[in-house]
Amino acid sequence: MQIASKITEVSNELAPYRARLVAVSKTHPAEAIQEAYDCGQRIFGENKVQELTDKAEALPKDIQWHMIGHLQRNKVKFIAPFVSLIHSVDSLRLLEEINKQGEKFQRKIPCLLQIHIAKEESKFGFDRKELLDALPFIHKMNWIQIKGLMGMATFTEDHAQVRSEFQELRSIFNELKKDHCSGNIAMEELSMGMSGDYKIALEEGSTLIRIGTTIFGNRNYNNPQ
Ligand SMILES: *Cc1c(COP(=O)(O)O)cnc(C)c1O
């Protein structure tokens, strides 16, 4: 009941912006996902391959699974047959592997390129120049479909900083949309915003927000599941 009312609440906030909700269910059990599913939610985000594939097996087949966490190349093959969108594509080497697995499964795999916008060292992603340099190589990858960009802002209470990082991502998105979209590269989705900053992200043009805690409550990482 709690989950259902949170989904409704967040969905109502997104509606005027035409953004879609990725319900981030990592660490939460299948029953919690089923509860969200029962009130109409279909897009779920996970950040670990094993957990994602286990849940995909156990839960309804019309769920769209999004991979949102750092992806190791040797694990791409496990999600390649069914994943709806990989948000966290952060290197050309990873793209090459996704392309290879796409060919193997004869499936064009939808991806977002993760852009490094935070002022924190630990976050993954391309910077603007690396991205522009990578585009000619990406254009040749027939089994990759680039749908847009993803980014994570710095974890801070400083709203002005978060907003300026989202604006930076939005400006790279617009630049690509204007000059670099053709073939397998399109700019339709801008994945930005989490529980702490999604209101700012919506104002700055997000089309996909990734929300965990606000819907499912706090994560317990000691839980063996
Ligand atoms: C966990 C996670 C989220 C959701 O975070 P909350 O603060 O719980 O909403 C969003 N994006 C990514 C990449 C994540 O790993």
PDB file of C-alpha atoms and ligand atoms in Angstrom:
ATOM      1  CA  MET A   1       0.000   0.000   0.000  1.00  0.00           C
ATOM      2  CA  GLN A   2       2.810   2.350   0.935  1.00  0.00           C
ATOM      3  CA  ILE A   3       4.631   1.535  -2.329  1.00  0.00           C
ATOM      4  CA  ALA A   4       1.477   2.000  -4.400  1.00  0.00           C
ATOM      5  CA  SER A   5       0.754   5.418  -2.933  1.00  0.00           C
ATOM      6  CA  LYS A   6       4.351   6.557  -3.483  1.00  0.00           C
ATOM      7  CA  ILE A   7       4.228   5.424  -7.129  1.00  0.00           C
ATOM      8  CA  THR A   8       1.025   7.392  -7.634  1.00  0.00           C
ATOM      9  CA  GLU A   9       2.458  10.442  -5.922  1.00  0.00           C
ATOM     10  CA  VAL A  10       5.667  10.458  -7.977  1.00  0.00           C
ATOM     11  CA  SER A  11       3.830   9.644 -11.237  1.00  0.00           C
ATOM     12  CA  ASN A  12       1.580  12.650 -10.685  1.00  0.00           C
ATOM     13  CA  GLU A  13       4.611  14.871 -10.245  1.00  0.00           C
ATOM     14  CA  LEU A  14       6.149  13.588 -13.493  1.00  0.00           C
ATOM     15  CA  ALA A  15       3.036  13.823 -15.626  1.00  0.00           C
ATOM     16  CA  PRO A  16       3.196  17.559 -16.459  1.00  0.00           C
ATOM     17  CA  TYR A  17       6.800  17.090 -17.642  1.00  0.00           C
ATOM     18  CA  ARG A  18       6.044  13.993 -19.735  1.00  0.00           C
ATOM     19  CA  ALA A  19       8.950  12.266 -18.008  1.00  0.00           C
ATOM     20  CA  ARG A  20       8.855   8.563 -17.210  1.00  0.00           C
ATOM     21  CA  LEU A  21       9.641   6.818 -13.956  1.00  0.00           C
ATOM     22  CA  VAL A  22      12.321   4.162 -13.576  1.00  0.00           C
ATOM     23  CA  ALA A  23      11.501   2.500 -10.244  1.00  0.00           C
ATOM     24  CA  VAL A  24      14.895   1.583  -8.803  1.00  0.00           C
ATOM     25  CA  SER A  25      14.302  -1.711  -7.033  1.00  0.00           C
ATOM     26  CA  LYS A  26      17.896  -2.747  -6.240  1.00  0.00           C
ATOM     27  CA  THR A  27      18.203  -4.637  -2.923  1.00  0.00           C
ATOM     28  CA  HIS A  28      14.394  -4.813  -2.566  1.00  0.00           C
ATOM     29  CA  PRO A  29      12.633  -8.182  -2.811  1.00  0.00           C
ATOM     30  CA  ALA A  30      10.450  -9.415  -5.665  1.00  0.00           C
ATOM     31  CA  GLU A  31       7.314  -8.825  -3.554  1.00  0.00           C
ATOM     32  CA  ALA A  32       8.036  -5.088  -3.441  1.00  0.00           C
ATOM     33  CA  ILE A  33       8.427  -5.016  -7.220  1.00  0.00           C
ATOM     34  CA  GLN A  34       5.212  -6.991  -7.653  1.00  0.00           C
ATOM     35  CA  GLU A  35       3.410  -4.433  -5.527  1.00  0.00           C
ATOM     36  CA  ALA A  36       4.617  -1.607  -7.755  1.00  0.00           C
ATOM     37  CA  TYR A  37       3.773  -3.681 -10.843  1.00  0.00           C
ATOM     38  CA  ASP A  38       0.239  -4.242  -9.580  1.00  0.00           C
ATOM     39  CA  CYS A  39      -0.386  -0.516  -9.585  1.00  0.00           C
ATOM     40  CA  GLY A  40       0.830  -0.176 -13.150  1.00  0.00           C
ATOM     41  CA  GLN A  41       4.580   0.433 -12.933  1.00  0.00           C
ATOM     42  CA  ARG A  42       6.448  -1.391 -15.730  1.00  0.00           C
ATOM     43  CA  ILE A  43       9.972   0.072 -15.806  1.00  0.00           C
ATOM     44  CA  PHE A  44      12.362  -1.110 -13.104  1.00  0.00           C
ATOM     45  CA  GLY A  45      16.038  -0.273 -12.627  1.00  0.00           C
ATOM     46  CA  GLU A  46      18.696  -2.528 -11.124  1.00  0.00           C
ATOM     47  CA  ASN A  47      22.421  -2.010 -10.703  1.00  0.00           C
ATOM     48  CA  LYS A  48      23.711  -5.581 -10.433  1.00  0.00           C
ATOM     49  CA  VAL A  49      23.539  -8.107 -13.246  1.00  0.00           C
ATOM     50  CA  GLN A  50      22.909 -11.170 -11.083  1.00  0.00           C
ATOM     51  CA  GLU A  51      20.095  -9.494  -9.187  1.00  0.00           C
ATOM     52  CA  LEU A  52      18.579  -8.153 -12.396  1.00  0.00           C
ATOM     53  CA  THR A  53      18.545 -11.554 -14.138  1.00  0.00           C
ATOM     54  CA  ASP A  54      17.182 -13.346 -11.051  1.00  0.00           C
ATOM     55  CA  LYS A  55      14.338 -10.858 -10.733  1.00  0.00           C
ATOM     56  CA  ALA A  56      13.604 -10.887 -14.470  1.00  0.00           C
ATOM     57  CA  GLU A  57      13.197 -14.657 -14.252  1.00  0.00           C
ATOM     58  CA  ALA A  58      10.876 -14.525 -11.230  1.00  0.00           C
ATOM     59  CA  LEU A  59       8.654 -11.595 -12.204  1.00  0.00           C
ATOM     60  CA  PRO A  60       6.129 -10.827 -15.008  1.00  0.00           C
ATOM     61  CA  LYS A  61       7.572 -10.916 -18.512  1.00  0.00           C
ATOM     62  CA  ASP A  62       6.255  -7.528 -19.596  1.00  0.00           C
ATOM     63  CA  ILE A  63       8.495  -5.687 -17.135  1.00  0.00           C
ATOM     64  CA  GLN A  64      11.056  -3.468 -18.864  1.00  0.00           C
ATOM     65  CA  TRP A  65      14.359  -3.949 -17.085  1.00  0.00           C
ATOM     66  CA  HIS A  66      16.833  -1.085 -17.103  1.00  0.00           C
ATOM     67  CA  MET A  67      20.450  -1.596 -16.098  1.00  0.00           C
ATOM     68  CA  ILE A  68      21.513   1.570 -14.266  1.00  0.00           C
ATOM     69  CA  GLY A  69      24.732   0.554 -12.492  1.00  0.00           C
ATOM     70  CA  HIS A  70      28.324   0.194 -13.595  1.00  0.00           C
ATOM     71  CA  LEU A  71      28.438  -2.760 -15.994  1.00  0.00           C
ATOM     72  CA  GLN A  72      31.407  -5.094 -16.313  1.00  0.00           C
ATOM     73  CA  ARG A  73      32.148  -6.313 -19.810  1.00  0.00           C
ATOM     74  CA  ASN A  74      32.159  -9.980 -18.855  1.00  0.00           C
ATOM     75  CA  LYS A  75      28.556  -9.694 -17.619  1.00  0.00           C
ATOM     76  CA  VAL A  76      27.008  -8.068 -20.688  1.00  0.00           C
ATOM     77  CA  LYS A  77      26.105 -11.462 -22.155  1.00  0.00           C
ATOM     78  CA  PHE A  78      23.681 -12.210 -19.301  1.00  0.00           C
ATOM     79  CA  ILE A  79      21.455  -9.201 -19.921  1.00  0.00           C
ATOM     80  CA  ALA A  80      21.952  -8.757 -23.687  1.00  0.00           C
ATOM     81  CA  PRO A  81      19.003 -11.014 -24.656  1.00  0.00           C
ATOM     82  CA  PHE A  82      16.342  -8.994 -22.843  1.00  0.00           C
ATOM     83  CA  VAL A  83      17.482  -5.720 -21.235  1.00  0.00           C
ATOM     84  CA  SER A  84      15.303  -2.764 -22.311  1.00  0.00           C
ATOM     85  CA  LEU A  85      17.866  -0.035 -21.744  1.00  0.00           C
ATOM     86  CA  ILE A  86      21.408   0.183 -20.386  1.00  0.00           C
ATOM     87  CA  HIS A  87      21.817   3.642 -18.784  1.00  0.00           C
ATOM     88  CA  SER A  88      25.383   3.246 -17.643  1.00  0.00           C
ATOM     89  CA  VAL A  89      27.497   2.853 -20.770  1.00  0.00           C
ATOM     90  CA  ASP A  90      30.716   4.591 -19.822  1.00  0.00           C
ATOM     91  CA  SER A  91      33.437   3.449 -22.244  1.00  0.00           C
ATOM     92  CA  LEU A  92      34.084   2.447 -25.838  1.00  0.00           C
ATOM     93  CA  ARG A  93      35.365  -0.934 -24.699  1.00  0.00           C
ATOM     94  CA  LEU A  94      32.041  -1.609 -23.012  1.00  0.00           C
ATOM     95  CA  LEU A  95      30.202  -0.498 -26.168  1.00  0.00           C
ATOM     96  CA  GLU A  96      32.277  -2.900 -28.243  1.00  0.00           C
ATOM     97  CA  GLU A  97      31.263  -5.769 -25.985  1.00  0.00           C
ATOM     98  CA  ILE A  98      27.575  -4.779 -26.040  1.00  0.00           C
ATOM     99  CA  ASN A  99      27.769  -4.574 -29.838  1.00  0.00           C
ATOM    100  CA  LYS A 100      29.310  -8.045 -29.979  1.00  0.00           C
ATOM    101  CA  GLN A 101      26.614  -9.545 -27.738  1.00  0.00           C
ATOM    102  CA  GLY A 102      23.921  -7.734 -29.720  1.00  0.00           C
ATOM    103  CA  GLU A 103      25.152  -9.412 -32.862  1.00  0.00           C
ATOM    104  CA  LYS A 104      25.276 -12.783 -31.134  1.00  0.00           C
ATOM    105  CA  PHE A 105      21.664 -12.475 -29.985  1.00  0.00           C
ATOM    106  CA  GLN A 106      20.596 -10.637 -33.187  1.00  0.00           C
ATOM    107  CA  ARG A 107      19.196  -7.817 -31.131  1.00  0.00           C
ATOM    108  CA  LYS A 108      19.984  -4.103 -31.331  1.00  0.00           C
ATOM    109  CA  ILE A 109      20.619  -3.103 -27.736  1.00  0.00           C
ATOM    110  CA  PRO A 110      19.275   0.273 -26.546  1.00  0.00           C
ATOM    111  CA  CYS A 111      21.867   2.246 -24.580  1.00  0.00           C
ATOM    112  CA  LEU A 112      22.414   5.613 -22.964  1.00  0.00           C
ATOM    113  CA  LEU A 113      25.887   7.092 -22.786  1.00  0.00           C
ATOM    114  CA  GLN A 114      26.792   8.010 -19.227  1.00  0.00           C
ATOM    115  CA  ILE A 115      28.313  11.459 -18.947  1.00  0.00           C
ATOM    116  CA  HIS A 116      30.516  12.482 -16.058  1.00  0.00           C
ATOM    117  CA  ILE A 117      29.004  15.691 -14.697  1.00  0.00           C
ATOM    118  CA  ALA A 118      29.617  15.433 -10.952  1.00  0.00           C
ATOM    119  CA  LYS A 119      32.552  17.097  -9.299  1.00  0.00           C
ATOM    120  CA  GLU A 120      33.274  13.789  -7.539  1.00  0.00           C
ATOM    121  CA  GLU A 121      36.122  11.645  -8.829  1.00  0.00           C
ATOM    122  CA  SER A 122      34.377   8.351  -8.204  1.00  0.00           C
ATOM    123  CA  LYS A 123      31.543   8.704 -10.700  1.00  0.00           C
ATOM    124  CA  PHE A 124      31.882   6.969 -14.053  1.00  0.00           C
ATOM    125  CA  GLY A 125      31.289   8.333 -17.525  1.00  0.00           C
ATOM    126  CA  PHE A 126      32.520  10.121 -20.620  1.00  0.00           C
ATOM    127  CA  ASP A 127      33.387  13.799 -20.543  1.00  0.00           C
ATOM    128  CA  ARG A 128      32.263  15.982 -23.449  1.00  0.00           C
ATOM    129  CA  LYS A 129      35.453  15.608 -25.457  1.00  0.00           C
ATOM    130  CA  GLU A 130      35.712  11.852 -24.975  1.00  0.00           C
ATOM    131  CA  LEU A 131      32.115  11.597 -26.102  1.00  0.00           C
ATOM    132  CA  LEU A 132      32.656  13.601 -29.291  1.00  0.00           C
ATOM    133  CA  ASP A 133      35.783  11.554 -30.058  1.00  0.00           C
ATOM    134  CA  ALA A 134      33.854   8.311 -29.557  1.00  0.00           C
ATOM    135  CA  LEU A 135      30.953   9.151 -31.891  1.00  0.00           C
ATOM    136  CA  PRO A 136      32.585   8.072 -35.183  1.00  0.00           C
ATOM    137  CA  PHE A 137      33.345   4.667 -33.677  1.00  0.00           C
ATOM    138  CA  ILE A 138      29.861   4.313 -32.222  1.00  0.00           C
ATOM    139  CA  HIS A 139      28.302   5.124 -35.613  1.00  0.00           C
ATOM    140  CA  LYS A 140      29.862   1.924 -36.963  1.00  0.00           C
ATOM    141  CA  MET A 141      28.385  -0.335 -34.288  1.00  0.00           C
ATOM    142  CA  ASN A 142      25.375  -1.924 -35.949  1.00  0.00           C
ATOM    143  CA  TRP A 143      24.046  -3.717 -32.866  1.00  0.00           C
ATOM    144  CA  ILE A 144      24.002  -0.644 -30.611  1.00  0.00           C
ATOM    145  CA  GLN A 145      21.169   1.864 -30.503  1.00  0.00           C
ATOM    146  CA  ILE A 146      22.075   5.047 -28.653  1.00  0.00           C
ATOM    147  CA  LYS A 147      18.888   6.577 -27.237  1.00  0.00           C
ATOM    148  CA  GLY A 148      20.360   9.451 -25.270  1.00  0.00           C
ATOM    149  CA  LEU A 149      22.433  10.379 -22.248  1.00  0.00           C
ATOM    150  CA  MET A 150      22.523   9.669 -18.523  1.00  0.00           C
ATOM    151  CA  GLY A 151      24.242  11.478 -15.685  1.00  0.00           C
ATOM    152  CA  MET A 152      24.458  11.704 -11.917  1.00  0.00           C
ATOM    153  CA  ALA A 153      24.897  14.999 -10.136  1.00  0.00           C
ATOM    154  CA  THR A 154      27.186  15.491  -7.166  1.00  0.00           C
ATOM    155  CA  PHE A 155      25.683  14.246  -3.903  1.00  0.00           C
ATOM    156  CA  THR A 156      25.273  17.595  -2.178  1.00  0.00           C
ATOM    157  CA  GLU A 157      22.727  19.856  -0.525  1.00  0.00           C
ATOM    158  CA  ASP A 158      23.877  22.659  -2.806  1.00  0.00           C
ATOM    159  CA  HIS A 159      20.933  22.873  -5.198  1.00  0.00           C
ATOM    160  CA  ALA A 160      22.590  25.482  -7.395  1.00  0.00           C
ATOM    161  CA  GLN A 161      25.461  23.103  -8.051  1.00  0.00           C
ATOM    162  CA  VAL A 162      23.152  20.194  -8.835  1.00  0.00           C
ATOM    163  CA  ARG A 163      21.147  22.390 -11.187  1.00  0.00           C
ATOM    164  CA  SER A 164      24.248  23.594 -13.020  1.00  0.00           C
ATOM    165  CA  GLU A 165      25.461  20.001 -13.464  1.00  0.00           C
ATOM    166  CA  PHE A 166      22.099  18.999 -14.939  1.00  0.00           C
ATOM    167  CA  GLN A 167      22.223  22.052 -17.203  1.00  0.00           C
ATOM    168  CA  GLU A 168      25.658  20.994 -18.400  1.00  0.00           C
ATOM    169  CA  LEU A 169      24.312  17.542 -19.258  1.00  0.00           C
ATOM    170  CA  ARG A 170      21.333  19.077 -21.000  1.00  0.00           C
ATOM    171  CA  SER A 171      23.582  21.283 -23.095  1.00  0.00           C
ATOM    172  CA  ILE A 172      25.677  18.305 -24.256  1.00  0.00           C
ATOM    173  CA  PHE A 173      22.407  16.503 -25.048  1.00  0.00           C
ATOM    174  CA  ASN A 174      21.210  19.464 -27.141  1.00  0.00           C
ATOM    175  CA  GLU A 175      24.531  19.738 -28.936  1.00  0.00           C
ATOM    176  CA  LEU A 176      24.412  16.070 -29.918  1.00  0.00           C
ATOM    177  CA  LYS A 177      20.775  16.305 -30.860  1.00  0.00           C
ATOM    178  CA  LYS A 178      21.497  19.205 -33.192  1.00  0.00           C
ATOM    179  CA  ASP A 179      24.650  18.001 -34.915  1.00  0.00           C
ATOM    180  CA  HIS A 180      25.399  14.339 -34.327  1.00  0.00           C
ATOM    181  CA  CYS A 181      22.223  12.294 -34.620  1.00  0.00           C
ATOM    182  CA  SER A 182      21.961   9.870 -37.504  1.00  0.00           C
ATOM    183  CA  GLY A 183      21.920   6.126 -38.027  1.00  0.00           C
ATOM    184  CA  ASN A 184      22.211   4.397 -34.676  1.00  0.00           C
ATOM    185  CA  ILE A 185      22.545   7.579 -32.607  1.00  0.00           C
ATOM    186  CA  ALA A 186      19.408   9.396 -31.440  1.00  0.00           C
ATOM    187  CA  MET A 187      18.860  11.825 -28.570  1.00  0.00           C
ATOM    188  CA  GLU A 188      15.415  11.008 -27.198  1.00  0.00           C
ATOM    189  CA  GLU A 189      16.072  10.213 -23.557  1.00  0.00           C
ATOM    190  CA  LEU A 190      17.839  12.239 -20.908  1.00  0.00           C
ATOM    191  CA  SER A 191      18.160  10.145 -17.759  1.00  0.00           C
ATOM    192  CA  MET A 192      18.831  12.364 -14.773  1.00  0.00           C
ATOM    193  CA  GLY A 193      17.409  12.752 -11.290  1.00  0.00           C
ATOM    194  CA  MET A 194      17.183  10.451  -8.253  1.00  0.00           C
ATOM    195  CA  SER A 195      15.197  10.657  -4.999  1.00  0.00           C
ATOM    196  CA  GLY A 196      17.203  13.625  -3.710  1.00  0.00           C
ATOM    197  CA  ASP A 197      17.290  15.753  -6.848  1.00  0.00           C
ATOM    198  CA  TYR A 198      14.570  14.676  -9.284  1.00  0.00           C
ATOM    199  CA  LYS A 199      12.537  17.867  -8.925  1.00  0.00           C
ATOM    200  CA  ILE A 200      15.493  19.886 -10.181  1.00  0.00           C
ATOM    201  CA  ALA A 201      16.120  17.296 -12.915  1.00  0.00           C
ATOM    202  CA  LEU A 202      12.527  17.611 -14.154  1.00  0.00           C
ATOM    203  CA  GLU A 203      12.860  21.371 -14.384  1.00  0.00           C
ATOM    204  CA  GLU A 204      16.065  20.903 -16.369  1.00  0.00           C
ATOM    205  CA  GLY A 205      14.517  18.590 -18.943  1.00  0.00           C
ATOM    206  CA  SER A 206      14.892  15.023 -17.704  1.00  0.00           C
ATOM    207  CA  THR A 207      12.819  12.407 -19.561  1.00  0.00           C
ATOM    208  CA  LEU A 208      13.651   9.449 -17.305  1.00  0.00           C
ATOM    209  CA  ILE A 209      14.022   9.773 -13.576  1.00  0.00           C
ATOM    210  CA  ARG A 210      15.497   6.951 -11.527  1.00  0.00           C
ATOM    211  CA  ILE A 211      13.876   6.748  -8.109  1.00  0.00           C
ATOM    212  CA  GLY A 212      14.517   4.161  -5.432  1.00  0.00           C
ATOM    213  CA  THR A 213      14.353   5.374  -1.834  1.00  0.00           C
ATOM    214  CA  THR A 214      11.303   7.612  -2.235  1.00  0.00           C
ATOM    215  CA  ILE A 215       9.269   4.645  -3.468  1.00  0.00           C
ATOM    216  CA  PHE A 216      10.686   1.601  -1.724  1.00  0.00           C
ATOM    217  CA  GLY A 217      12.205   3.123   1.418  1.00  0.00           C
ATOM    218  CA  ASN A 218      15.784   2.846   2.606  1.00  0.00           C
ATOM    219  CA  ARG A 219      18.010   0.099   1.290  1.00  0.00           C
ATOM    220  CA  ASN A 220      19.463  -2.435   3.663  1.00  0.00           C
ATOM    221  CA  TYR A 221      22.770  -3.534   2.182  1.00  0.00           C
ATOM    222  CA  ASN A 222      23.286  -6.144   4.904  1.00  0.00           C
ATOM    223  CA  ASN A 223      20.249  -8.009   3.732  1.00  0.00           C
ATOM    224  CA  PRO A 224      21.586 -11.194   2.050  1.00  0.00           C
ATOM    225  CA  GLN A 225      19.113 -10.745  -0.803  1.00  0.00           C
TER     226      GLN A 225
HETATM  227  C1  LIG B   1      20.483   3.611  -6.651  1.00  0.00           C
HETATM  228  C2  LIG B   1      20.460   4.475  -7.845  1.00  0.00           C
HETATM  229  C3  LIG B   1      19.410   5.382  -8.062  1.00  0.00           C
HETATM  230  C4  LIG B   1      18.256   5.599  -7.087  1.00  0.00           C
HETATM  231  O1  LIG B   1      18.704   6.269  -5.968  1.00  0.00           O
HETATM  232  P1  LIG B   1      17.680   6.815  -4.837  1.00  0.00           P
HETATM  233  O2  LIG B   1      18.420   7.888  -4.175  1.00  0.00           O
HETATM  234  O3  LIG B   1      17.390   5.657  -3.956  1.00  0.00           O
HETATM  235  O4  LIG B   1      16.449   7.293  -5.530  1.00  0.00           O
HETATM  236  C5  LIG B   1      19.420   6.135  -9.230  1.00  0.00           C
HETATM  237  N1  LIG B   1      20.410   6.011 -10.127  1.00  0.00           N
HETATM  238  C6  LIG B   1      21.429   5.142  -9.969  1.00  0.00           C
HETATM  239  C7  LIG B   1      22.485   5.059 -11.003  1.00  0.00           C
HETATM  240  C8  LIG B   1      21.499   4.354  -8.820  1.00  0.00           C
HETATM  241  O5  LIG B   1      22.517   3.515  -8.654  1.00  0.00           O
END
